[in-house]
Coordinates of C-alpha atoms in Angstrom, one line a residue:
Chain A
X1 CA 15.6 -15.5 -18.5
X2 CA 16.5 -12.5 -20.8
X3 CA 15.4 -9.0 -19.4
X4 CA 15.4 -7.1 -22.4
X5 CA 13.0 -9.9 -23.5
X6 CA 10.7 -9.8 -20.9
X7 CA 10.8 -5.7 -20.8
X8 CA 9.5 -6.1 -24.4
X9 CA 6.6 -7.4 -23.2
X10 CA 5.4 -5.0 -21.2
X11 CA 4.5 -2.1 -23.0
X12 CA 4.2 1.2 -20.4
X13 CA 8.2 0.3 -19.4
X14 CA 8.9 2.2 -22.7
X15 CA 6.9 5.2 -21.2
X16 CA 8.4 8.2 -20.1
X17 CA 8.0 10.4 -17.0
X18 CA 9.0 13.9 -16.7
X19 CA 11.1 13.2 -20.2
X20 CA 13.2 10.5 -18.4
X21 CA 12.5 7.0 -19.0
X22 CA 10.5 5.0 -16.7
X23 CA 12.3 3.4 -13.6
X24 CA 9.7 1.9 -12.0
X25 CA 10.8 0.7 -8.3
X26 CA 6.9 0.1 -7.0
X27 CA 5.6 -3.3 -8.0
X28 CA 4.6 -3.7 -4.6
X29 CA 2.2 -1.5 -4.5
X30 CA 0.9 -2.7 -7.5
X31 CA 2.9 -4.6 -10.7
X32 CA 2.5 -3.3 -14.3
X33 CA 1.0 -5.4 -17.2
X34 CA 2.4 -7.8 -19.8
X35 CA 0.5 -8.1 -23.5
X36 CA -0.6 -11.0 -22.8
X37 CA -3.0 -10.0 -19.9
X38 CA -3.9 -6.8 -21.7
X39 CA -4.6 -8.6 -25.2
X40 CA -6.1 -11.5 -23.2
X41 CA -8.4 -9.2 -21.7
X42 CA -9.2 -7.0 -24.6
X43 CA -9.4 -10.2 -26.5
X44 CA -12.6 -11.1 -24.5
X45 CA -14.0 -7.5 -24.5
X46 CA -14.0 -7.8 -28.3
X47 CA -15.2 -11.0 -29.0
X48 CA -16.5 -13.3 -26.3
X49 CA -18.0 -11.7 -23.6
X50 CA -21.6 -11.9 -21.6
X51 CA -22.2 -11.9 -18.6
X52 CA -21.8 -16.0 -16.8
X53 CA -23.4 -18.9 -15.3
X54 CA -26.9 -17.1 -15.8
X55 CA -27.0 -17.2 -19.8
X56 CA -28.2 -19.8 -22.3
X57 CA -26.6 -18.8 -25.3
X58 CA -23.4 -19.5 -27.0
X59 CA -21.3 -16.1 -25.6
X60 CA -22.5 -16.7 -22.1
X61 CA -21.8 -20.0 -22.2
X62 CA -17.9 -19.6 -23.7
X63 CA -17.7 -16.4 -20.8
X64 CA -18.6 -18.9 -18.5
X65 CA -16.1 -21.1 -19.1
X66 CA -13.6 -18.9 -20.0
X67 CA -13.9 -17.8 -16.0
X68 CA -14.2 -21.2 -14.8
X69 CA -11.3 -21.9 -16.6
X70 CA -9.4 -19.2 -14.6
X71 CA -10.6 -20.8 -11.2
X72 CA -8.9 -24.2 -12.3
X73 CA -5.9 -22.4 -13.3
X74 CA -5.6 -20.7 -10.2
X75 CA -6.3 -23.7 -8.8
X76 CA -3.8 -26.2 -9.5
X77 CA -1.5 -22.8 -9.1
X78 CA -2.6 -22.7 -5.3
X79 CA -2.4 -26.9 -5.4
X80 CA -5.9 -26.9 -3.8
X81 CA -9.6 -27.9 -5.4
X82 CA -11.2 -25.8 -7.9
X83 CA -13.8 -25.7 -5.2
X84 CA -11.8 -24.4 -2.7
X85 CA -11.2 -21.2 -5.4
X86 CA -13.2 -18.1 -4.2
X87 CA -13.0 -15.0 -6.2
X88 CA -12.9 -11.8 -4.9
X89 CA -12.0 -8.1 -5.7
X90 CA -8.3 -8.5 -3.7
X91 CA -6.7 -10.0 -0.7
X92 CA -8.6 -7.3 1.2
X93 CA -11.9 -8.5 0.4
X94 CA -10.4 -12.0 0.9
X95 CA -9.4 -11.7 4.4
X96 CA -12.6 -9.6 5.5
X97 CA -14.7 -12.8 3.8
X98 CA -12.9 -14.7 6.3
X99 CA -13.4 -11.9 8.9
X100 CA -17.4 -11.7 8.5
X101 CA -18.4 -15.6 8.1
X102 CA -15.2 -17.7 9.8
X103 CA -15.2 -15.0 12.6
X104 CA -19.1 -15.4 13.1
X105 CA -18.5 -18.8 14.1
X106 CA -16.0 -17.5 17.0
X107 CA -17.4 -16.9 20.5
X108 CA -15.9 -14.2 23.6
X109 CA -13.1 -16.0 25.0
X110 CA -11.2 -17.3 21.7
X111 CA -8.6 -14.8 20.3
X112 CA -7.1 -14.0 17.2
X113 CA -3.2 -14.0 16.5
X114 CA -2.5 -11.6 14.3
X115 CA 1.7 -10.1 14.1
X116 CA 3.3 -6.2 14.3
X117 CA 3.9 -6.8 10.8
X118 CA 0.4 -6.7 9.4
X119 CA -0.2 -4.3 6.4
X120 CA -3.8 -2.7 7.6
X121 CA -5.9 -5.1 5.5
X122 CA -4.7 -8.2 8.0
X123 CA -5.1 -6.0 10.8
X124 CA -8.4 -3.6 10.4
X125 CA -10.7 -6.6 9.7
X126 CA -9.7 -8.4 12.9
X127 CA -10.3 -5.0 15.2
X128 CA -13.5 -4.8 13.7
X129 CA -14.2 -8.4 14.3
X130 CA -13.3 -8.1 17.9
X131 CA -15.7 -5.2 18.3
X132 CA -18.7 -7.5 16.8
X133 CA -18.0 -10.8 18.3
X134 CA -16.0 -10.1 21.4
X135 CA -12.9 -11.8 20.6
X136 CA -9.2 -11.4 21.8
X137 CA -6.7 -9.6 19.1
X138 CA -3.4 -11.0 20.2
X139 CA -0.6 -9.6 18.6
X140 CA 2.5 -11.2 18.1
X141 CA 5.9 -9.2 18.1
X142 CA 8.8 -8.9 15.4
X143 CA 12.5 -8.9 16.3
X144 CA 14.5 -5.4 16.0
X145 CA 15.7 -7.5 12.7
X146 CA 12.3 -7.4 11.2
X147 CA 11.4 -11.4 12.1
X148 CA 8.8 -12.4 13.7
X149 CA 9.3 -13.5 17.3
X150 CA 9.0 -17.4 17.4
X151 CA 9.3 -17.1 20.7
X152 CA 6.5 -14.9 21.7
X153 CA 4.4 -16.3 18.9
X154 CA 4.6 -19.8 20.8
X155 CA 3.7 -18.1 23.9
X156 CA 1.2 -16.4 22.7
X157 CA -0.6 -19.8 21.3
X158 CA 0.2 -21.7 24.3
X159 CA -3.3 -21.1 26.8
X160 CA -4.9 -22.7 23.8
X161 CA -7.2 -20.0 23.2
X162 CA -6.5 -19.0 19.6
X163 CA -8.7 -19.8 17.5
X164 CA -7.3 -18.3 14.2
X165 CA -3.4 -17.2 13.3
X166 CA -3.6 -14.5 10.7
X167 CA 0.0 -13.2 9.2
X168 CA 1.7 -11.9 6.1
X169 CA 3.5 -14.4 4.2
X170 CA 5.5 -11.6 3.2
X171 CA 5.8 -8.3 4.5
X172 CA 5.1 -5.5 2.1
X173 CA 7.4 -2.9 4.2
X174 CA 10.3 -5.2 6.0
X175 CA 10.3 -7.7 2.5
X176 CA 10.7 -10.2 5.6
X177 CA 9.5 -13.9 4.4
X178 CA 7.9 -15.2 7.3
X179 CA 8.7 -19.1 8.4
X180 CA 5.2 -20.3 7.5
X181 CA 5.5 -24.1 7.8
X182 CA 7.0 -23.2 11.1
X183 CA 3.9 -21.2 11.9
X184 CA 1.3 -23.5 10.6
X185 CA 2.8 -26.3 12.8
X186 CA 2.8 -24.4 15.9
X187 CA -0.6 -23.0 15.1
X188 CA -2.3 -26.2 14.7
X189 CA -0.2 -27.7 17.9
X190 CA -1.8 -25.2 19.2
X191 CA -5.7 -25.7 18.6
X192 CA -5.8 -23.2 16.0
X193 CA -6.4 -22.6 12.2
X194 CA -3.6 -20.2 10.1
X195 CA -4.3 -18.1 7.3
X196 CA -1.6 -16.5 5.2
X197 CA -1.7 -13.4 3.4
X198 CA 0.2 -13.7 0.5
X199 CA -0.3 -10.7 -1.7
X200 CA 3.6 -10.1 -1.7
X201 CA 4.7 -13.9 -1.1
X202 CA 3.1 -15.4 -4.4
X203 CA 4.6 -12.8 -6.2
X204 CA 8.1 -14.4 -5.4
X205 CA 7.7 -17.8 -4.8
X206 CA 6.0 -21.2 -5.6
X207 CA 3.1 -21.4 -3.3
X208 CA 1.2 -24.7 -2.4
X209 CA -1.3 -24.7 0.1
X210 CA -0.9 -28.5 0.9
X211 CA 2.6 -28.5 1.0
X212 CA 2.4 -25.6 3.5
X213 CA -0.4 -27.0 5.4
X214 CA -2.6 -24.1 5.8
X215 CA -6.2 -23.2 6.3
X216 CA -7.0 -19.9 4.3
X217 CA -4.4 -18.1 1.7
X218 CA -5.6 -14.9 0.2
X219 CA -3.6 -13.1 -2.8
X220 CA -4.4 -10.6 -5.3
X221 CA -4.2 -10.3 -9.1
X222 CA -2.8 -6.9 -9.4
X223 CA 1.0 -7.5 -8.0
X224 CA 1.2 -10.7 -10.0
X225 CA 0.9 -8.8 -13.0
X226 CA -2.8 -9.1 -13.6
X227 CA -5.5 -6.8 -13.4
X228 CA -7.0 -5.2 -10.7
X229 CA -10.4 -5.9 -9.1
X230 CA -9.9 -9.7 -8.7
X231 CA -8.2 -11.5 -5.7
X232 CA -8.6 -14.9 -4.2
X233 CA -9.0 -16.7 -1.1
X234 CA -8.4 -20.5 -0.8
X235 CA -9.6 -22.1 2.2
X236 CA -9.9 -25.8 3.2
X237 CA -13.7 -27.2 1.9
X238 CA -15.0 -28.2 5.2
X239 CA -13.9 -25.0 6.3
X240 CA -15.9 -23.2 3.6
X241 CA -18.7 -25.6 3.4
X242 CA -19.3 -24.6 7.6
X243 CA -19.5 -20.8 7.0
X244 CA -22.1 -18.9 6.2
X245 CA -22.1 -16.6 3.7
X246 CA -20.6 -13.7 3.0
X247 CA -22.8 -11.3 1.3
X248 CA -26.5 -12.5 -0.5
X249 CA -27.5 -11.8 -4.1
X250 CA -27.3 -13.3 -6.9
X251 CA -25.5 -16.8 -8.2
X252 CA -25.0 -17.8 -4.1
X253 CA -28.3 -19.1 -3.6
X254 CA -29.7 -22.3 -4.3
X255 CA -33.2 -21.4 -4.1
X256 CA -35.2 -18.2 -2.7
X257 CA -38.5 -17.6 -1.5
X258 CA -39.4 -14.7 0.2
X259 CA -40.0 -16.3 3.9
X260 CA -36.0 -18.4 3.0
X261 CA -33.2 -19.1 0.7
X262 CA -30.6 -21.7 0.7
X263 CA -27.3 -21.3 -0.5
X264 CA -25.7 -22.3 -3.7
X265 CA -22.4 -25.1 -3.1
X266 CA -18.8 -23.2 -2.7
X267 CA -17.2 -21.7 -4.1
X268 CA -20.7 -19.9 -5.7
X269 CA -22.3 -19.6 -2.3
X270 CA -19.1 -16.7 -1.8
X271 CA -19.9 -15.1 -5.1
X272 CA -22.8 -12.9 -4.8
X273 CA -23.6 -10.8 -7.8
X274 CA -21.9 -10.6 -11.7
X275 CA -17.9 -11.1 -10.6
X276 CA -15.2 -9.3 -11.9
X277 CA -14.9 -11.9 -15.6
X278 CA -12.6 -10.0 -17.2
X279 CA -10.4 -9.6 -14.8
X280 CA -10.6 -13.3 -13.8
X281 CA -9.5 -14.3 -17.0
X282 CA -6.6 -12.0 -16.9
X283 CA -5.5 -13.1 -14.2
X284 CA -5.8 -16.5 -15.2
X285 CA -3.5 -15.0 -18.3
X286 CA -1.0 -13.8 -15.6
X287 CA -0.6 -16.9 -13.7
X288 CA -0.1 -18.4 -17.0
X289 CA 2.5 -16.2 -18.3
X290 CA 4.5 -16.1 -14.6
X291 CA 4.6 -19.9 -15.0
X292 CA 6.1 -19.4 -18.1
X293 CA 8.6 -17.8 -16.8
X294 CA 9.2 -19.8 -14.3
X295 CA 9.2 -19.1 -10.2
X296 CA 13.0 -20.5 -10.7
X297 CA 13.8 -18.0 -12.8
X298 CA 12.3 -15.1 -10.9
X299 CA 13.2 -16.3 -7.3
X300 CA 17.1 -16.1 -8.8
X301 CA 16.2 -13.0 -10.6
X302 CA 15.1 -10.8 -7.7
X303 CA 17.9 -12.4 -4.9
X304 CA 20.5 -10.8 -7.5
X305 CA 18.8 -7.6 -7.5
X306 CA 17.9 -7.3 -3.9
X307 CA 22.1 -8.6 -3.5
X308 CA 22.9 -6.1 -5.9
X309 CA 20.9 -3.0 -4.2
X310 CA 21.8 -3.9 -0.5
X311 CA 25.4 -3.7 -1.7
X312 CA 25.3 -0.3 -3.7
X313 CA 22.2 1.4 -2.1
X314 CA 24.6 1.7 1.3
X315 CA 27.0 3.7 -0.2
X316 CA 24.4 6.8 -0.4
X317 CA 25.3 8.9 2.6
X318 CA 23.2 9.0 5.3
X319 CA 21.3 5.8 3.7
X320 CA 19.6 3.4 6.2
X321 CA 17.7 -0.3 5.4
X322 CA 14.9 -1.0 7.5
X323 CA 15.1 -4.5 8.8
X324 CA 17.7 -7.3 8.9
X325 CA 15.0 -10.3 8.0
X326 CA 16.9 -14.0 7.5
X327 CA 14.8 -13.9 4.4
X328 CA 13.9 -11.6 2.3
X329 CA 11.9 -10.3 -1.0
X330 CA 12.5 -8.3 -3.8
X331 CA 11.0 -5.2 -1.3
X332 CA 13.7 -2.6 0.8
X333 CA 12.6 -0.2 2.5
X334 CA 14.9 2.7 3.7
X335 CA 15.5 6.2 5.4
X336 CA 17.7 9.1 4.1
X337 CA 19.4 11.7 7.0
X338 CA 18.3 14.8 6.7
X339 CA 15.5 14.2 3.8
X340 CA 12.1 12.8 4.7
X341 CA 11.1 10.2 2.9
X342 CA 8.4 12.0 0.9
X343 CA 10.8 14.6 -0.3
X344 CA 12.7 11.5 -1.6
X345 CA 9.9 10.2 -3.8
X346 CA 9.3 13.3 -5.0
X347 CA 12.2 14.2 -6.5
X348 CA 12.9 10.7 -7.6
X349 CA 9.5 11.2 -9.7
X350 CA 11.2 14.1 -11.2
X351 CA 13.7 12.2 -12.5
X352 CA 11.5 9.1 -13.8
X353 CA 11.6 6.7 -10.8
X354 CA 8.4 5.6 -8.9
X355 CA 9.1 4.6 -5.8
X356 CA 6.3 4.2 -2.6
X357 CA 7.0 6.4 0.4
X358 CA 5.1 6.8 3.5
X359 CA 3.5 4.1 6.2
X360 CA 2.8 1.5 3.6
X361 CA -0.5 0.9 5.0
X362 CA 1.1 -0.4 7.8
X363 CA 1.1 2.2 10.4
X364 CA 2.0 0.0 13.6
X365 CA 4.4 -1.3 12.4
X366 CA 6.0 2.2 11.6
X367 CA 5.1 3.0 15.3
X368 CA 7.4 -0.4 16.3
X369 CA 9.9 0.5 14.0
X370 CA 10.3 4.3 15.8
X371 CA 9.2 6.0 12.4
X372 CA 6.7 7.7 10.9
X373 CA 7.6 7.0 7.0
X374 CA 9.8 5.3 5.0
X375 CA 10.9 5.4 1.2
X376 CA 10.4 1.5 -0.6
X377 CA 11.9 0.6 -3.6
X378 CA 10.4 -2.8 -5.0
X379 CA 11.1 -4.9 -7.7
X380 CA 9.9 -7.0 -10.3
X381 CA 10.4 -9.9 -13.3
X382 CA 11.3 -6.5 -15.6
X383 CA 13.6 -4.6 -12.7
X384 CA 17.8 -4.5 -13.9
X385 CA 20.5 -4.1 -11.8
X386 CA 21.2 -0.7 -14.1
X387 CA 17.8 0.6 -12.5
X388 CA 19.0 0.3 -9.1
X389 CA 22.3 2.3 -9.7
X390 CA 20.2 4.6 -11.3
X391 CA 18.7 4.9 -8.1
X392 CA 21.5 5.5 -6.0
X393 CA 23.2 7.9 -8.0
X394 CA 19.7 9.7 -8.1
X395 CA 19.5 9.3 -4.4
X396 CA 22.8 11.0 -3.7
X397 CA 22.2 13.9 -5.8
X398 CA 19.2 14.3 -3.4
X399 CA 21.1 14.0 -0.3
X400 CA 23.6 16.8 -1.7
X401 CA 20.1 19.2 -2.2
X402 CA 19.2 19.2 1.2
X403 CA 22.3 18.8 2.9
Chain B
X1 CA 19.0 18.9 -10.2
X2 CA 15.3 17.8 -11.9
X3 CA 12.3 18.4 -9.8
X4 CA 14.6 21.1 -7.5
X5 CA 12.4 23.4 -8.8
X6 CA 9.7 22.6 -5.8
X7 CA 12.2 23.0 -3.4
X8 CA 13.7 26.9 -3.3
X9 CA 16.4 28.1 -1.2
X10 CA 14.6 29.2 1.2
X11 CA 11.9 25.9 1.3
X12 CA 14.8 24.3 2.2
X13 CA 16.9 26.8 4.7
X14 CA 13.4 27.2 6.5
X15 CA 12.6 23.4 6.4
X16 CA 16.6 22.2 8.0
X17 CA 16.4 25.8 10.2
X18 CA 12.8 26.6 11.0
X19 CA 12.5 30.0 12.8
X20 CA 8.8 29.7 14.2
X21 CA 9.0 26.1 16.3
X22 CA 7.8 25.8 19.4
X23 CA 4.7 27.5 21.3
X24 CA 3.8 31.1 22.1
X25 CA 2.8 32.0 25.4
X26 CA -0.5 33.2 26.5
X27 CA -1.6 31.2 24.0
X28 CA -5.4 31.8 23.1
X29 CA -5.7 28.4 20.7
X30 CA -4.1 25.3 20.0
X31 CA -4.8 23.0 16.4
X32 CA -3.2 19.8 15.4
X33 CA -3.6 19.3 11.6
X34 CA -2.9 15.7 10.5
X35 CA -2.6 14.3 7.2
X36 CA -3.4 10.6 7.6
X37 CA -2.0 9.6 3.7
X38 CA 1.5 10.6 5.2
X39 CA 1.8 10.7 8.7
X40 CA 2.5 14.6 9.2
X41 CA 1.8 17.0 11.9
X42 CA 1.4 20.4 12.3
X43 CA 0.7 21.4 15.9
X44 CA 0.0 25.5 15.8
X45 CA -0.1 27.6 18.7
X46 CA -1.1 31.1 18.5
X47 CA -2.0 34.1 20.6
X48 CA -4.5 36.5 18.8
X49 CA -6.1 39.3 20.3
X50 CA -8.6 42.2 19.3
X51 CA -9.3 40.3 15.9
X52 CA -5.5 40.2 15.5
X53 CA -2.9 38.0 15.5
X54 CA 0.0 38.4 17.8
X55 CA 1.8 35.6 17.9
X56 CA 2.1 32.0 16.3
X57 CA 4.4 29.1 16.7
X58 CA 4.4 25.3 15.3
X59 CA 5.5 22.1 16.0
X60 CA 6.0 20.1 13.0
X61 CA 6.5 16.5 12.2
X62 CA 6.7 15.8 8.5
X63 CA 8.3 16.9 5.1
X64 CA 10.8 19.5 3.8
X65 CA 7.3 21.3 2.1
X66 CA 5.3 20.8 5.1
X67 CA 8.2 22.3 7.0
X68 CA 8.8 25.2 5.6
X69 CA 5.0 26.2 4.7
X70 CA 4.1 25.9 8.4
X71 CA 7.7 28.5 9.4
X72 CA 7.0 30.7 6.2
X73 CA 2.8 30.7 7.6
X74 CA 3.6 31.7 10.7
X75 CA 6.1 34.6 9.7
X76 CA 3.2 35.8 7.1
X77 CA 0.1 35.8 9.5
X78 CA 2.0 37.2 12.3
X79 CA 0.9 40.9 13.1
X80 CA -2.4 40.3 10.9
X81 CA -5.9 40.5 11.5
X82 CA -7.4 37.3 11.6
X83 CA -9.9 38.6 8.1
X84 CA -6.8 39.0 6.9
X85 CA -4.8 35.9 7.8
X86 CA -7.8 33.8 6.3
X87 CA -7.8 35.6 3.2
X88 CA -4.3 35.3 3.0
X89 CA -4.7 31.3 3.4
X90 CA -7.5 31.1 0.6
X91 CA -5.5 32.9 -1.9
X92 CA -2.3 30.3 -1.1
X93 CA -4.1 27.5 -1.4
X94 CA -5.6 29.1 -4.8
X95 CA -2.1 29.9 -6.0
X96 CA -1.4 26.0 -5.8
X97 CA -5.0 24.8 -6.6
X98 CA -5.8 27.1 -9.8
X99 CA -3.6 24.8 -13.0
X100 CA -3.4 27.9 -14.9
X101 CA -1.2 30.4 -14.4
X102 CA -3.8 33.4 -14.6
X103 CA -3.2 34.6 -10.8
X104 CA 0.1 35.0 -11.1
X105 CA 0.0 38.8 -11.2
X106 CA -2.3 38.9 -8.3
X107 CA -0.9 36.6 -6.6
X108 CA 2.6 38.8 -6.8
X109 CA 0.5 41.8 -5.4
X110 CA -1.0 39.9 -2.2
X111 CA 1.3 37.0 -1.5
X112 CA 4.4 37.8 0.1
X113 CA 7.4 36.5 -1.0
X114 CA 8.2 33.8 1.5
X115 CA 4.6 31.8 0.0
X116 CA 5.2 32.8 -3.3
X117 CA 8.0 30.1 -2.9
X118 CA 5.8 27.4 -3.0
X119 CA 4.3 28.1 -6.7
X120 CA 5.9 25.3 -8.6
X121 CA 4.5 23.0 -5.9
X122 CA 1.3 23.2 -8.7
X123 CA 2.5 20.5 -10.9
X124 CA 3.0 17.9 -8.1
X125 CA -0.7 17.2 -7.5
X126 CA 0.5 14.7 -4.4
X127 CA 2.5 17.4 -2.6
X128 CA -0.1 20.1 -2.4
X129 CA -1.4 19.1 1.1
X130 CA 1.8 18.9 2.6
X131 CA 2.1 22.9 2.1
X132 CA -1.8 23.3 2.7
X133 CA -1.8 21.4 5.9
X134 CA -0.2 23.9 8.4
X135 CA -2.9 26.3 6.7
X136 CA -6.0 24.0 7.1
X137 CA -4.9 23.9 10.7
X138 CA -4.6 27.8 10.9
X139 CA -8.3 28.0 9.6
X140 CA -9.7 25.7 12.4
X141 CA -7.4 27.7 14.5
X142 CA -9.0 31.0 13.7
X143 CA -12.8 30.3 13.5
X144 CA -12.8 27.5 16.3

């Protein structure tokens, strides 16, 4: 894998900021863009677009495939059926699909298992859920190293009641890989279905759905350098065959009179209303282009660079890591004595890098963690090793402002 | 260093060594001002009497900016009238909200020095509440 290759490919890393050049340490938060999604998408916008599935002439018929095409690649990406493909805006809307129709089926006196480490999206839908059906929200502890508690999570499963496990796959804030054949074992032991959110883990690593053994995965197309707007969920068929749907409209129906309707097969019955075909087919570029690349490739890329920063990011004075995980991402997030963490990122914007600082939508965590913000630096296919000593030496400077 | 700019000597001396923490007593109100995006706090509490105000004191949980704007607020408001005080609030908030420079004169005229500090906080769009918070909090404070 050649970096300066790769970098060429992705045209806003020659930007500048402030007059420095570009260090971007946020692909977390969101990933930037190589020319092949943007031309791919442009390309459509040009010359082949209409709106899908509703049109009998030539450009809605190409637009239609050209999205369908997307679903099968995302498909054999996930290793499920292209049936089993649900489009969505992001993992958010993923996990609240999964919220509104799988939790519907749920009665007062099952629970949901949920873990400290949720980023809100995994967390917020379930509250809500509780409120409407009556359900327990169980939530399962992490170690003071930032792992989930195998322990607790067993007992927590063991009465039986759980109906549903829902946990990161990767946590945006700790970068903590979470054991999920473990937990999908002990969750179906236990009675219950898993889903895994895996807007950081796909990023990193070769997913497949069978091999893990899981029920639902959601991701989304922005952090795997696609577009935004469009996110996935996989789920089991029989699981999405039994719930109802989501939201009504168009393209989920089968037929509609005004006294009934009946719902189109999955994965339509989940798509109400003209999706996001654009941004399907870019990220049907993405996955593409990642593949091309190779998860091999990346996976060896970003342990060197996460090696690399836990070894010189520690020699900053005053410079903490938050969390010890046995396994962990390209994502560290850290403290500075004596600076808070937003006076970090600012000046780091001053001098070109973009970093993410703050409760990383993951406020109870924060609260578990004894904190009320962190700084995160995150990294990518295009991050070097020369970005993250830039960093340090930046982040020294800073320390010798306020101290 | 770049970006230093937003933080002036005294931003910083007042942010490490704030000289208006704590609480006054006889207090007459007490406002917590949160800022959900980031997690600070601003808890004020003040003594005003006659339409003036006496005392004020803060508790503050956040950044350097946030900091220092609630210590250099409370030394500024202290011993005004609560027209006054309010006034004092819209024109600092204007001083960072207005992108041109066109105030700057008045501003020099009606802002004392201590706020004036916080004038290159303009070009950093994601910063501003952090100084407006503990002023937001003053205003409920005030008219509550």
């Amino acid at each position: 894998m050649n970096i300066a290759d790769i970098r060429a490919q992705f045209p806003i890393l020659s930007e500048k900021v402030h007059g420095k050049p570009l260090v971007f340490l946020d692909s977390a938060a969101s990933a930037q863009k190589p020319d092949a999604v943007i031309d791919a998408m442009s390309q459509m916008m040009r010359s082949q677009y209409a709106n899908i599935h509703r049109g009998l002439h030539w450009m809605s018929e190409r637009a239609t495939e050209d999205y369908e095409a997307s679903r099968n690649r995302v498909a054999s990406f996930l290793g499920g059926a292209r049936e089993e493909i649900v489009f969505t805006r992001n993992s958010t809307e993923a996990i609240n699909l999964v919220a509104y129709s799988y939790g519907s089926l749920l009665k007062p006196g099952q629970a949901v298992l949920i873990s400290e480490m949720e980023h809100h999206a995994n967390l917020v839908p379930w509250q809500m859920l509780r409120d409407r059906v009556g359900i327990e929200l169980r939530v399962a502890p992490i170690t003071d190293d930032g792992d989930l508690d195998l322990d607790a999570y067993g007992r927590l499963l063991s009465d039986g009641k759980v109906a549903l496990v829902a946990i990161t796959h990767m946590s945006n804030v700790l970068g903590t890989i979470t054991p999920a054949e473990r937990l999908v074992t002990m969750a179906h032991d236990a009675g219950a279905k898993i889903l895994l959110d895996g807007s950081q883990a796909v990023v990193h690593r070769k997913v497949d759905v069978q091999k893990l053994g899981v029920d639902f995965y959601t991701f989304t197309g922005h952090k795997l350098y696609g577009p935004t707007g469009i996110g996935v969920l996989w789920a089991r068929r029989e699981l999405l065959e039994a719930m109802p749907p989501f939201m009504g409209g168009g393209d989920m129906i089968s037929s509609v009179t005004f006294e009934k309707s009946t719902w189109a097969p999955i994965p339509a019955k989940f798509e109400a209303g003209t999706p996001a075909i654009v941004e399907a087919v870019g990220l049907g570029t993405a996955i593409d282009w990642v593949e091309s690349i190779g998860y091999e490739a990346i996976g060896a890329h970003e342990a060197a660079l996460t090696e690399h920063a836990l070894r010189v990011l520690p020699e900053v004075p005053g410079f903490s890591v938050i969390g010890k995980p046995k396994e962990r991402g390209g994502v560290i997030s850290f403290t500075m004595d004596d600076v808070h963490p937003h006076d970090i990122a600012t000046l780091l914007d001053r001098n070109g890098i973009a970093v993410r600082a703050g409760h990383h939508c993951a406020e109870p965590l924060m609260h578990r963690l004894g904190l009320t913000a962190t700084a995160r630096a995150s990294f990518g296919i295009y991050t070097t090793e020369e970005e993250i000593d830039t960093l340090a030496e930046t982040l020294k400077r800073i320390r010798q402002l306020f101290v | 260093m770049d970006g230093s700019s937003c933080y002036d000597a005294l931003i910083l001396s007042r942010s490490r060594k704030p000289e208006f923490s704590g609480s006054v007593e006889e207090e007459t109100a007490r406002v917590q001002g949160n800022n959900p995006v980031c997690g600070d706090r601003v808890t004020l509490s003040l003594r005003a009497t006659a339409g003036t105000i006496d005392a004020v004191r803060h508790q503050t949980r956040g950044c350097a900016i946030c900091m220092a704007s609630a210590d250099l607020m409370a030394e500024a408001v202290t011993g005004r009238s609560v027209t006054d005080a309010l006034e004092l609030g819209c024109r600092f908030t204007d001083m960072l909200e207005t992108p041109s420079s066109q105030n700057m004169v008045a501003d020099e005229d009606v802002l004392p020095v201590g706020l004036q500090a916080f004038r290159p906080l303009r070009t950093h769009r994601s910063r501003l509440r952090c100084a407006t918070l503990p002023w937001t909090a003053l205003g409920e404070a005030l008219t509550q």
